[in-house]
mmCIF file of C-alpha atoms in Angstrom:
data_model
loop_
_atom_site.group_PDB
_atom_site.id
_atom_site.type_symbol
_atom_site.label_atom_id
_atom_site.label_comp_id
_atom_site.label_asym_id
_atom_site.label_seq_id
_atom_site.Cartn_x
_atom_site.Cartn_y
_atom_site.Cartn_z
ATOM 1 C CA MET W 928 -38.067 72.174 -51.348
ATOM 2 C CA LEU W 929 -39.342 74.191 -48.423
ATOM 3 C CA GLN W 930 -39.192 72.577 -45.020
ATOM 4 C CA HIS W 931 -41.154 74.050 -42.131
ATOM 5 C CA ASN W 932 -40.557 72.444 -38.768
ATOM 6 C CA HIS W 933 -42.503 72.748 -35.546
ATOM 7 C CA THR W 934 -40.991 74.599 -32.682
ATOM 8 C CA PRO W 935 -40.463 72.337 -29.660
ATOM 9 C CA ASN W 936 -43.564 73.816 -28.079
ATOM 10 C CA ASP W 937 -45.628 73.142 -31.219
ATOM 11 C CA GLU W 938 -44.358 69.590 -31.549
ATOM 12 C CA LEU W 939 -45.004 68.537 -27.979
ATOM 13 C CA HIS W 940 -47.972 70.580 -26.857
ATOM 14 C CA SER W 941 -50.003 71.951 -29.751
ATOM 15 C CA HIS W 942 -52.456 69.060 -29.853
ATOM 16 C CA HIS W 943 -53.739 66.871 -27.070
ATOM 17 C CA ALA W 944 -55.461 63.504 -26.997
ATOM 18 C CA GLU W 945 -58.832 63.296 -25.338
ATOM 19 C CA PRO W 946 -57.940 63.045 -21.640
ATOM 20 C CA LEU W 947 -58.448 59.893 -19.636
ATOM 21 C CA THR W 948 -60.238 60.741 -16.412
ATOM 22 C CA ASN W 949 -60.043 58.802 -13.133
ATOM 23 C CA VAL W 950 -58.089 55.993 -14.801
ATOM 24 C CA GLY W 951 -55.482 55.868 -12.024
ATOM 25 C CA THR W 952 -58.186 55.538 -9.374
ATOM 26 C CA ALA W 953 -59.914 52.802 -11.379
ATOM 27 C CA PHE W 954 -56.662 50.833 -11.621
ATOM 28 C CA VAL W 955 -55.977 51.165 -7.896
ATOM 29 C CA TYR W 956 -59.454 49.926 -6.965
ATOM 30 C CA GLY W 957 -59.199 47.144 -9.534
ATOM 31 C CA ILE W 958 -55.844 46.001 -8.175
ATOM 32 C CA ILE W 959 -56.966 45.986 -4.525
ATOM 33 C CA LEU W 960 -60.335 44.271 -5.064
ATOM 34 C CA ASN W 961 -58.988 41.635 -7.445
ATOM 35 C CA PHE W 962 -56.011 40.831 -5.232
ATOM 36 C CA LEU W 963 -58.373 40.237 -2.294
ATOM 37 C CA PHE W 964 -60.455 37.960 -4.504
ATOM 38 C CA VAL W 965 -57.344 36.054 -5.607
ATOM 39 C CA ILE W 966 -56.586 35.295 -1.959
ATOM 40 C CA ILE W 967 -60.150 34.087 -1.416
ATOM 41 C CA GLU W 968 -60.012 31.871 -4.521
ATOM 42 C CA ILE W 969 -56.637 30.355 -3.621
ATOM 43 C CA ILE W 970 -57.719 29.524 -0.067
ATOM 44 C CA ALA W 971 -61.046 28.066 -1.207
ATOM 45 C CA GLY W 972 -59.508 26.263 -4.198
ATOM 46 C CA LEU W 973 -56.845 24.577 -2.065
ATOM 47 C CA TYR W 974 -59.356 23.708 0.643
ATOM 48 C CA VAL W 975 -61.794 21.986 -1.717
ATOM 49 C CA ASN W 976 -59.180 20.994 -4.337
ATOM 50 C CA SER W 977 -61.022 22.794 -7.161
ATOM 51 C CA LEU W 978 -59.073 23.243 -10.377
ATOM 52 C CA SER W 979 -61.575 25.752 -11.783
ATOM 53 C CA LEU W 980 -61.111 28.012 -8.747
ATOM 54 C CA LEU W 981 -57.326 27.663 -8.728
ATOM 55 C CA SER W 982 -56.994 28.225 -12.479
ATOM 56 C CA ASP W 983 -59.238 31.269 -12.259
ATOM 57 C CA ALA W 984 -57.174 32.500 -9.288
ATOM 58 C CA GLY W 985 -54.011 32.176 -11.373
ATOM 59 C CA HIS W 986 -55.615 34.119 -14.179
ATOM 60 C CA ASN W 987 -56.823 36.815 -11.787
ATOM 61 C CA LEU W 988 -53.389 37.047 -10.170
ATOM 62 C CA ALA W 989 -51.870 37.663 -13.608
ATOM 63 C CA ASP W 990 -54.526 40.321 -14.148
ATOM 64 C CA VAL W 991 -53.583 42.015 -10.865
ATOM 65 C CA ALA W 992 -49.899 42.114 -11.845
ATOM 66 C CA LEU W 993 -50.722 43.448 -15.282
ATOM 67 C CA LEU W 994 -53.129 46.043 -13.895
ATOM 68 C CA ALA W 995 -50.245 47.227 -11.727
ATOM 69 C CA LEU W 996 -47.942 47.389 -14.767
ATOM 70 C CA SER W 997 -50.589 49.279 -16.727
ATOM 71 C CA LEU W 998 -50.875 51.793 -13.905
ATOM 72 C CA LEU W 999 -47.092 52.174 -13.881
ATOM 73 C CA ALA W 1000 -47.083 52.669 -17.653
ATOM 74 C CA PHE W 1001 -49.693 55.428 -17.396
ATOM 75 C CA ARG W 1002 -47.570 57.160 -14.776
ATOM 76 C CA LEU W 1003 -44.441 56.837 -16.928
ATOM 77 C CA ALA W 1004 -46.332 58.136 -19.974
ATOM 78 C CA LYS W 1005 -46.772 61.455 -18.140
ATOM 79 C CA ALA W 1006 -43.017 61.884 -17.734
ATOM 80 C CA LYS W 1007 -41.525 64.754 -19.700
ATOM 81 C CA PRO W 1008 -39.436 64.035 -22.827
ATOM 82 C CA ASN W 1009 -35.675 64.287 -22.487
ATOM 83 C CA GLU W 1010 -32.609 64.167 -24.728
ATOM 84 C CA GLN W 1011 -32.495 60.357 -24.662
ATOM 85 C CA TYR W 1012 -36.262 59.710 -24.866
ATOM 86 C CA THR W 1013 -37.643 62.482 -27.064
ATOM 87 C CA TYR W 1014 -41.202 61.209 -26.753
ATOM 88 C CA GLY W 1015 -40.777 60.495 -23.058
ATOM 89 C CA TYR W 1016 -41.830 57.018 -21.908
ATOM 90 C CA SER W 1017 -45.150 56.975 -23.743
ATOM 91 C CA LYS W 1018 -44.493 53.692 -25.516
ATOM 92 C CA THR W 1019 -44.410 51.785 -22.228
ATOM 93 C CA THR W 1020 -48.226 51.718 -22.469
ATOM 94 C CA ILE W 1021 -47.951 49.723 -25.711
ATOM 95 C CA LEU W 1022 -45.272 47.388 -24.339
ATOM 96 C CA VAL W 1023 -47.347 46.659 -21.218
ATOM 97 C CA ALA W 1024 -50.393 45.874 -23.371
ATOM 98 C CA LEU W 1025 -48.238 43.431 -25.373
ATOM 99 C CA LEU W 1026 -46.859 41.857 -22.179
ATOM 100 C CA ASN W 1027 -50.419 41.588 -20.889
ATOM 101 C CA ALA W 1028 -51.452 39.555 -23.931
ATOM 102 C CA VAL W 1029 -48.376 37.296 -23.867
ATOM 103 C CA VAL W 1030 -48.736 36.436 -20.164
ATOM 104 C CA LEU W 1031 -52.384 35.575 -20.613
ATOM 105 C CA LEU W 1032 -51.590 33.293 -23.548
ATOM 106 C CA VAL W 1033 -49.044 31.463 -21.397
ATOM 107 C CA SER W 1034 -51.654 31.062 -18.672
ATOM 108 C CA ILE W 1035 -53.993 29.455 -21.216
ATOM 109 C CA GLY W 1036 -51.458 26.688 -21.857
ATOM 110 C CA ALA W 1037 -51.085 25.969 -18.150
ATOM 111 C CA ILE W 1038 -54.842 25.843 -17.607
ATOM 112 C CA VAL W 1039 -55.467 23.540 -20.573
ATOM 113 C CA TYR W 1040 -52.673 21.158 -19.533
ATOM 114 C CA GLU W 1041 -53.978 20.742 -16.002
ATOM 115 C CA ALA W 1042 -57.625 20.614 -17.079
ATOM 116 C CA ALA W 1043 -56.917 17.794 -19.540
ATOM 117 C CA HIS W 1044 -55.383 15.766 -16.700
ATOM 118 C CA ARG W 1045 -58.287 16.426 -14.322
ATOM 119 C CA PHE W 1046 -60.935 15.744 -16.955
ATOM 120 C CA PHE W 1047 -59.992 12.071 -17.071
ATOM 121 C CA ASN W 1048 -59.370 11.887 -13.331
ATOM 122 C CA PRO W 1049 -62.215 13.887 -11.740
ATOM 123 C CA GLU W 1050 -62.323 14.270 -7.966
ATOM 124 C CA PRO W 1051 -65.342 14.888 -5.663
ATOM 125 C CA LEU W 1052 -65.840 18.614 -5.047
ATOM 126 C CA PRO W 1053 -68.223 20.678 -2.866
ATOM 127 C CA GLY W 1054 -70.264 22.451 -5.518
ATOM 128 C CA LYS W 1055 -71.983 24.779 -3.047
ATOM 129 C CA MET W 1056 -68.717 26.362 -1.825
ATOM 130 C CA ILE W 1057 -67.368 26.655 -5.358
ATOM 131 C CA ALA W 1058 -70.550 28.443 -6.444
ATOM 132 C CA LEU W 1059 -70.391 30.766 -3.440
ATOM 133 C CA VAL W 1060 -66.784 31.816 -4.082
ATOM 134 C CA ALA W 1061 -67.429 32.301 -7.796
ATOM 135 C CA GLY W 1062 -70.485 34.411 -6.924
ATOM 136 C CA ILE W 1063 -68.185 36.791 -5.040
ATOM 137 C CA GLY W 1064 -66.077 36.916 -8.189
ATOM 138 C CA ILE W 1065 -69.045 38.007 -10.284
ATOM 139 C CA ILE W 1066 -69.633 40.966 -7.974
ATOM 140 C CA ILE W 1067 -65.975 42.017 -7.781
ATOM 141 C CA ASN W 1068 -65.098 41.561 -11.463
ATOM 142 C CA SER W 1069 -68.249 43.168 -12.858
ATOM 143 C CA SER W 1070 -68.027 46.149 -10.492
ATOM 144 C CA THR W 1071 -64.354 46.782 -11.310
ATOM 145 C CA ALA W 1072 -65.027 46.349 -15.045
ATOM 146 C CA LEU W 1073 -67.574 49.142 -14.804
ATOM 147 C CA LEU W 1074 -64.833 51.451 -13.515
ATOM 148 C CA PHE W 1075 -63.186 51.237 -16.947
ATOM 149 C CA PHE W 1076 -66.369 51.266 -19.061
ATOM 150 C CA ARG W 1077 -66.418 54.963 -20.013
ATOM 151 C CA GLN W 1078 -62.729 55.057 -20.933
ATOM 152 C CA LYS W 1079 -62.430 51.690 -22.696
ATOM 153 C CA ASP W 1080 -62.537 53.078 -26.259
ATOM 154 C CA LYS W 1081 -59.902 55.751 -25.611
ATOM 155 C CA ASP W 1082 -56.918 53.561 -24.746
ATOM 156 C CA LEU W 1083 -55.700 50.027 -25.495
ATOM 157 C CA ASN W 1084 -54.594 49.375 -21.921
ATOM 158 C CA VAL W 1085 -57.924 50.499 -20.503
ATOM 159 C CA LYS W 1086 -59.745 48.372 -23.065
ATOM 160 C CA SER W 1087 -57.661 45.328 -22.146
ATOM 161 C CA ALA W 1088 -58.414 45.855 -18.454
ATOM 162 C CA TYR W 1089 -62.126 46.208 -19.165
ATOM 163 C CA LEU W 1090 -62.275 43.111 -21.387
ATOM 164 C CA HIS W 1091 -60.318 40.985 -18.924
ATOM 165 C CA LEU W 1092 -62.420 41.983 -15.941
ATOM 166 C CA LEU W 1093 -65.629 41.492 -17.904
ATOM 167 C CA SER W 1094 -64.490 38.068 -19.108
ATOM 168 C CA ASP W 1095 -63.533 37.199 -15.509
ATOM 169 C CA ALA W 1096 -67.082 38.029 -14.439
ATOM 170 C CA MET W 1097 -68.431 35.768 -17.187
ATOM 171 C CA VAL W 1098 -66.071 32.976 -16.169
ATOM 172 C CA SER W 1099 -67.139 33.340 -12.534
ATOM 173 C CA PHE W 1100 -70.748 33.029 -13.680
ATOM 174 C CA ALA W 1101 -69.881 29.798 -15.508
ATOM 175 C CA ILE W 1102 -68.207 28.451 -12.362
ATOM 176 C CA VAL W 1103 -71.331 29.261 -10.339
ATOM 177 C CA ILE W 1104 -73.390 27.225 -12.803
ATOM 178 C CA GLY W 1105 -70.832 24.403 -12.620
ATOM 179 C CA GLY W 1106 -70.889 24.422 -8.812
ATOM 180 C CA ILE W 1107 -74.669 24.124 -8.811
ATOM 181 C CA ILE W 1108 -74.526 21.267 -11.339
ATOM 182 C CA MET W 1109 -71.914 19.397 -9.248
ATOM 183 C CA PHE W 1110 -73.950 19.927 -6.079
ATOM 184 C CA TYR W 1111 -77.090 18.343 -7.554
ATOM 185 C CA THR W 1112 -75.628 15.774 -9.991
ATOM 186 C CA ASN W 1113 -72.110 14.853 -8.750
ATOM 187 C CA TYR W 1114 -70.804 15.359 -12.292
ATOM 188 C CA PHE W 1115 -67.368 16.364 -11.033
ATOM 189 C CA TRP W 1116 -65.798 16.395 -14.492
ATOM 190 C CA ILE W 1117 -67.645 19.717 -14.905
ATOM 191 C CA ASP W 1118 -64.797 21.360 -12.937
ATOM 192 C CA ALA W 1119 -62.216 20.471 -15.592
ATOM 193 C CA ALA W 1120 -64.621 21.279 -18.422
ATOM 194 C CA LEU W 1121 -65.134 24.742 -16.990
ATOM 195 C CA SER W 1122 -61.360 25.221 -16.805
ATOM 196 C CA MET W 1123 -61.300 24.532 -20.544
ATOM 197 C CA LEU W 1124 -64.060 27.107 -20.979
ATOM 198 C CA ILE W 1125 -62.017 29.617 -18.991
ATOM 199 C CA ALA W 1126 -59.071 29.041 -21.330
ATOM 200 C CA ILE W 1127 -61.252 29.569 -24.411
ATOM 201 C CA VAL W 1128 -62.727 32.795 -23.023
ATOM 202 C CA ILE W 1129 -59.242 34.120 -22.185
ATOM 203 C CA LEU W 1130 -58.026 33.244 -25.693
ATOM 204 C CA MET W 1131 -60.963 34.990 -27.349
ATOM 205 C CA THR W 1132 -60.542 38.179 -25.334
ATOM 206 C CA THR W 1133 -56.750 38.180 -25.607
ATOM 207 C CA TRP W 1134 -56.177 37.447 -29.289
ATOM 208 C CA ASN W 1135 -57.248 40.856 -30.624
ATOM 209 C CA LEU W 1136 -55.321 42.543 -27.822
ATOM 210 C CA LEU W 1137 -52.204 40.594 -28.841
ATOM 211 C CA LYS W 1138 -52.577 41.564 -32.493
ATOM 212 C CA SER W 1139 -53.233 45.237 -31.772
ATOM 213 C CA SER W 1140 -50.415 45.646 -29.258
ATOM 214 C CA LEU W 1141 -47.945 43.734 -31.462
ATOM 215 C CA ARG W 1142 -48.813 45.935 -34.442
ATOM 216 C CA LEU W 1143 -48.381 49.130 -32.434
ATOM 217 C CA SER W 1144 -45.077 47.945 -30.965
ATOM 218 C CA MET W 1145 -43.808 47.518 -34.551
ATOM 219 C CA ASP W 1146 -44.919 51.089 -35.457
ATOM 220 C CA ALA W 1147 -47.758 49.902 -37.684
ATOM 221 C CA VAL W 1148 -50.538 52.298 -38.629
ATOM 222 C CA PRO W 1149 -52.873 52.488 -35.611
ATOM 223 C CA ASP W 1150 -56.324 50.935 -35.710
ATOM 224 C CA ASN W 1151 -59.183 53.071 -37.032
ATOM 225 C CA ILE W 1152 -56.808 55.187 -39.152
ATOM 226 C CA THR W 1153 -55.702 54.524 -42.733
ATOM 227 C CA ILE W 1154 -53.193 56.246 -45.002
ATOM 228 C CA GLU W 1155 -55.972 56.620 -47.593
ATOM 229 C CA LYS W 1156 -58.150 58.450 -45.066
ATOM 230 C CA VAL W 1157 -55.271 60.755 -44.113
ATOM 231 C CA LYS W 1158 -54.635 61.604 -47.777
ATOM 232 C CA ALA W 1159 -58.314 62.173 -48.522
ATOM 233 C CA GLU W 1160 -58.882 64.484 -45.563
ATOM 234 C CA ALA W 1161 -55.603 66.417 -45.908
ATOM 235 C CA GLU W 1162 -56.147 67.001 -49.626
ATOM 236 C CA LYS W 1163 -59.532 68.593 -48.862
ATOM 237 C CA VAL W 1164 -57.661 71.493 -47.281
ATOM 238 C CA GLU W 1165 -57.631 74.462 -49.657
ATOM 239 C CA GLY W 1166 -54.171 74.926 -51.112
ATOM 240 C CA VAL W 1167 -53.030 71.316 -50.686
ATOM 241 C CA LYS W 1168 -52.327 69.702 -54.048
ATOM 242 C CA ASN W 1169 -50.992 66.448 -52.729
ATOM 243 C CA ILE W 1170 -49.720 64.764 -49.570
ATOM 244 C CA HIS W 1171 -47.287 61.852 -49.755
ATOM 245 C CA HIS W 1172 -44.314 60.182 -48.048
ATOM 246 C CA ILE W 1173 -46.706 59.582 -45.161
ATOM 247 C CA HIS W 1174 -45.419 57.791 -42.067
ATOM 248 C CA LEU W 1175 -47.976 57.182 -39.328
ATOM 249 C CA TRP W 1176 -47.400 55.398 -36.025
ATOM 250 C CA ALA W 1177 -48.466 55.276 -32.366
ATOM 251 C CA ILE W 1178 -46.241 56.838 -29.719
ATOM 252 C CA SER W 1179 -48.522 55.534 -26.955
ATOM 253 C CA THR W 1180 -51.876 53.809 -26.647
ATOM 254 C CA THR W 1181 -53.584 57.223 -26.817
ATOM 255 C CA ARG W 1182 -51.343 59.392 -29.024
ATOM 256 C CA ASN W 1183 -50.346 59.055 -32.671
ATOM 257 C CA ALA W 1184 -47.667 60.780 -34.740
ATOM 258 C CA LEU W 1185 -47.208 61.494 -38.424
ATOM 259 C CA THR W 1186 -44.610 62.835 -40.832
ATOM 260 C CA ALA W 1187 -45.480 63.713 -44.416
ATOM 261 C CA HIS W 1188 -44.654 65.877 -47.430
ATOM 262 C CA VAL W 1189 -47.328 68.382 -48.441
ATOM 263 C CA VAL W 1190 -47.349 69.784 -51.986
ATOM 264 C CA VAL W 1191 -48.637 73.361 -52.454
ATOM 265 C CA ASP W 1192 -48.692 75.849 -55.300
ATOM 266 C CA LYS W 1193 -45.204 77.226 -55.947
ATOM 267 C CA ASN W 1194 -46.524 80.770 -55.870
ATOM 268 C CA LYS W 1195 -47.783 80.583 -52.286
ATOM 269 C CA SER W 1196 -46.154 82.957 -49.830
ATOM 270 C CA LEU W 1197 -44.573 81.792 -46.585
ATOM 271 C CA VAL W 1198 -47.544 83.149 -44.641
ATOM 272 C CA GLN W 1199 -49.979 81.244 -46.872
ATOM 273 C CA ILE W 1200 -47.912 78.082 -46.553
ATOM 274 C CA GLU W 1201 -47.882 78.342 -42.779
ATOM 275 C CA ASN W 1202 -51.657 78.802 -42.780
ATOM 276 C CA ILE W 1203 -52.091 75.701 -44.949
ATOM 277 C CA LYS W 1204 -49.879 73.728 -42.594
ATOM 278 C CA GLN W 1205 -51.937 74.728 -39.588
ATOM 279 C CA GLN W 1206 -55.154 73.775 -41.364
ATOM 280 C CA VAL W 1207 -53.715 70.357 -42.270
ATOM 281 C CA LYS W 1208 -52.593 69.813 -38.681
ATOM 282 C CA HIS W 1209 -56.052 70.741 -37.429
ATOM 283 C CA THR W 1210 -57.592 68.251 -39.862
ATOM 284 C CA LEU W 1211 -55.208 65.522 -38.717
ATOM 285 C CA GLU W 1212 -56.092 66.211 -35.096
ATOM 286 C CA HIS W 1213 -59.662 65.139 -35.879
ATOM 287 C CA LEU W 1214 -58.197 61.815 -37.060
ATOM 288 C CA ASN W 1215 -56.544 61.348 -33.638
ATOM 289 C CA ILE W 1216 -53.104 62.380 -34.925
ATOM 290 C CA HIS W 1217 -51.684 64.760 -32.343
ATOM 291 C CA HIS W 1218 -48.036 65.107 -33.385
ATOM 292 C CA ALA W 1219 -47.584 66.018 -37.051
ATOM 293 C CA THR W 1220 -44.345 67.127 -38.701
ATOM 294 C CA LEU W 1221 -45.003 68.399 -42.226
ATOM 295 C CA GLU W 1222 -42.467 69.167 -44.945
ATOM 296 C CA VAL W 1223 -43.859 71.532 -47.581
ATOM 297 C CA GLU W 1224 -42.894 71.274 -51.255
ATOM 298 C CA PRO W 1225 -43.725 73.577 -54.173
ATOM 299 C CA ASP W 1226 -45.601 71.767 -56.939
ATOM 300 C CA ASN W 1227 -42.659 71.958 -59.356
ATOM 301 C CA ASP W 1228 -40.351 70.033 -56.994
ATOM 302 C CA SER W 1229 -39.199 66.647 -58.324
ATOM 303 C CA CYS W 1230 -40.104 64.991 -55.047
ATOM 304 C CA ALA W 1231 -43.747 65.818 -55.691
ATOM 305 C CA ASP W 1232 -43.858 63.115 -58.335
ATOM 306 C CA GLU W 1233 -42.937 60.459 -55.775
ATOM 307 C CA VAL W 1234 -46.333 59.703 -54.317
ATOM 308 C CA HIS W 1235 -46.418 57.109 -51.505
#
C-alpha cells in the first residue's frame, strides 16, 4: 500500500473556497441598524403595551446577538491553525449557526406562550403607532437583508442572517397590516394573532437552519455533496480504478475536507501516481472539497476489495 501525504503547505493552502467579500461590513451594518430598531420597538411596545412589537423586538435582539457571534466566528475562522487546533477555529462558524437556530427556537416558545395569554385577554392598542414602528422595521430589515443577498449561497451563517432579516421584514409587514386593521376595526386580538404568525415564520425559517447546522456539527456529509457523486467524478480521472474508504465532512460553513483511498494500476510509477492524485484533488475542488488527503493503493492490494 502506497501512502502519499500532502505537505503542510499543500494541506492548508493548495485549494481555497470561493471568497466571501464584504461580509464583515455587512454584519457590522446589520448589527448597528437592527440594534437601533430594537430600541425603537422596545420603547414603542412598552409605551403602547403591544405584544407584537415587544415579541418582535425580542426576536430582533436575539438576531443582533447572533449576528455579533457570527461576525466573531468569521474572525476566528481566519486564525491560523496551531498544534492544538490543526484546522484553526473554523468550526466556530458551524457552532454559531447551531446556536443561532437553538436560540430562535427558544424564542418561539416564549412568543407563543405570551400570545396565547393575550389572545383571550386582548387590550386596546393604538394601531397607527404600531403600523408606523413596524414600517420602520420593513425598511431596516429589508435593506440589511440585501447586504447579505449576494453571499447567501456561499455560507450557512450568511444564509441564516439573510433568511432571518428577510423574515423580519415580512413580519414587520404583517404588523403594519395588523396595526391598520386595529386602527379601523378595534379588533385588538389581531396583536396576539400576529405574534403567533411571527412564531410560525421564525419556525419555518429556522428549522432547515437547525437541521443543517446540527448535521455539520456532527461531521455529516455537507449539503449538496454526496459520496456517490464524489466516487463518480473521481473515477472519471484517467488512471483511477476505484476510490473508497471515503470520509467527507465540513471544517467550517465554507470549507469541506475529505480522506479516501484511491486505487491505481500497480504498474504506475511514483510520478504517474502523483499526477493522478493532483488530478483527483482538482476534480474534488470543483465539488467544493478544498482539503483532500488521499492514500494511494495498487490494484492488487487487499484493501482495494473493501469498497465503502
